[in-house]
Short mmCIF file of C-alpha atoms and ligand atoms in Angstrom, two decimals:
data_model
loop_
_atom_site.label_atom_id
_atom_site.label_comp_id
_atom_site.label_asym_id
_atom_site.label_seq_id
_atom_site.Cartn_x
_atom_site.Cartn_y
_atom_site.Cartn_z
CA MET A 1 94.51 108.32 82.06
CA THR A 2 97.17 108.06 79.18
CA LYS A 3 99.46 105.33 79.73
CA GLN A 4 101.46 103.64 77.11
CA LEU A 5 100.58 100.24 76.98
CA LYS A 6 102.89 97.73 75.03
CA PRO A 7 101.13 95.47 72.22
CA CYS A 8 99.75 92.10 73.42
CA PRO A 9 102.60 89.42 73.20
CA PHE A 10 100.11 86.77 71.85
CA CYS A 11 97.91 88.58 69.13
CA ALA A 12 100.04 91.97 68.97
CA SER A 13 96.62 93.93 69.71
CA THR A 14 96.89 97.35 71.16
CA ASN A 15 93.09 97.11 72.19
CA LEU A 16 94.34 96.55 75.99
CA PHE A 17 92.90 97.88 79.56
CA ILE A 18 94.34 97.81 82.78
CA ASP A 19 92.05 95.54 85.06
CA ASP A 20 91.84 96.00 88.77
CA VAL A 21 91.84 93.21 90.90
CA ASP A 22 90.94 93.69 94.50
CA TYR A 23 92.59 91.44 97.14
CA ARG A 24 91.97 93.60 100.20
CA PHE A 25 88.99 91.34 101.60
CA ASN A 26 90.53 87.98 100.08
CA LYS A 27 91.09 85.76 102.83
CA ILE A 28 93.11 83.61 100.89
CA VAL A 29 96.15 86.21 100.39
CA PRO A 30 98.53 86.36 103.28
CA GLU A 31 97.32 89.90 105.08
CA GLU A 32 100.59 91.59 104.26
CA GLN A 33 99.88 91.04 100.27
CA ARG A 34 96.22 92.40 100.45
CA GLY A 35 95.42 95.51 98.22
CA ILE A 36 94.38 96.52 94.87
CA TYR A 37 96.54 94.83 92.08
CA ASN A 38 96.25 96.01 88.40
CA ALA A 39 96.67 93.67 85.39
CA VAL A 40 96.90 94.30 81.66
CA VAL A 41 94.13 92.42 80.00
CA CYS A 42 93.69 92.11 75.91
CA TYR A 43 90.23 92.72 74.72
CA LYS A 44 90.85 90.66 71.47
CA CYS A 45 92.30 87.55 72.82
CA ASN A 46 91.79 87.89 76.51
CA ALA A 47 95.60 87.25 77.38
CA ARG A 48 96.33 88.67 80.79
CA GLY A 49 99.22 90.06 82.28
CA SER A 50 100.71 89.05 85.65
CA GLU A 51 98.97 91.37 88.43
CA LYS A 52 101.18 94.00 90.45
CA ASP A 53 100.59 96.25 93.15
CA SER A 54 100.72 99.23 90.61
CA GLU A 55 99.77 100.16 87.02
CA ASN A 56 103.05 101.27 86.31
CA LYS A 57 104.35 98.30 87.11
CA ALA A 58 101.81 95.85 85.42
CA ILE A 59 102.27 97.98 82.24
CA GLN A 60 106.03 96.70 82.42
CA VAL A 61 104.86 92.96 81.54
ZN1 ZN B 1 96.07 89.27 72.69
#
């Protein structure tokens, strides 16, 4: 997996990873929105991008 991630908007670190969030069995989430979401997370300052329903959308934040 070689995705080009933008540097962190808070600390400019490029030490980022894409986190998976599993809402498939989350009863708080409406049924039509359940699924696996991706968010970009910064290792350095722990900043977290918004959760999207695909990696490609998550890295465009
Ligand atoms: Zn950061």
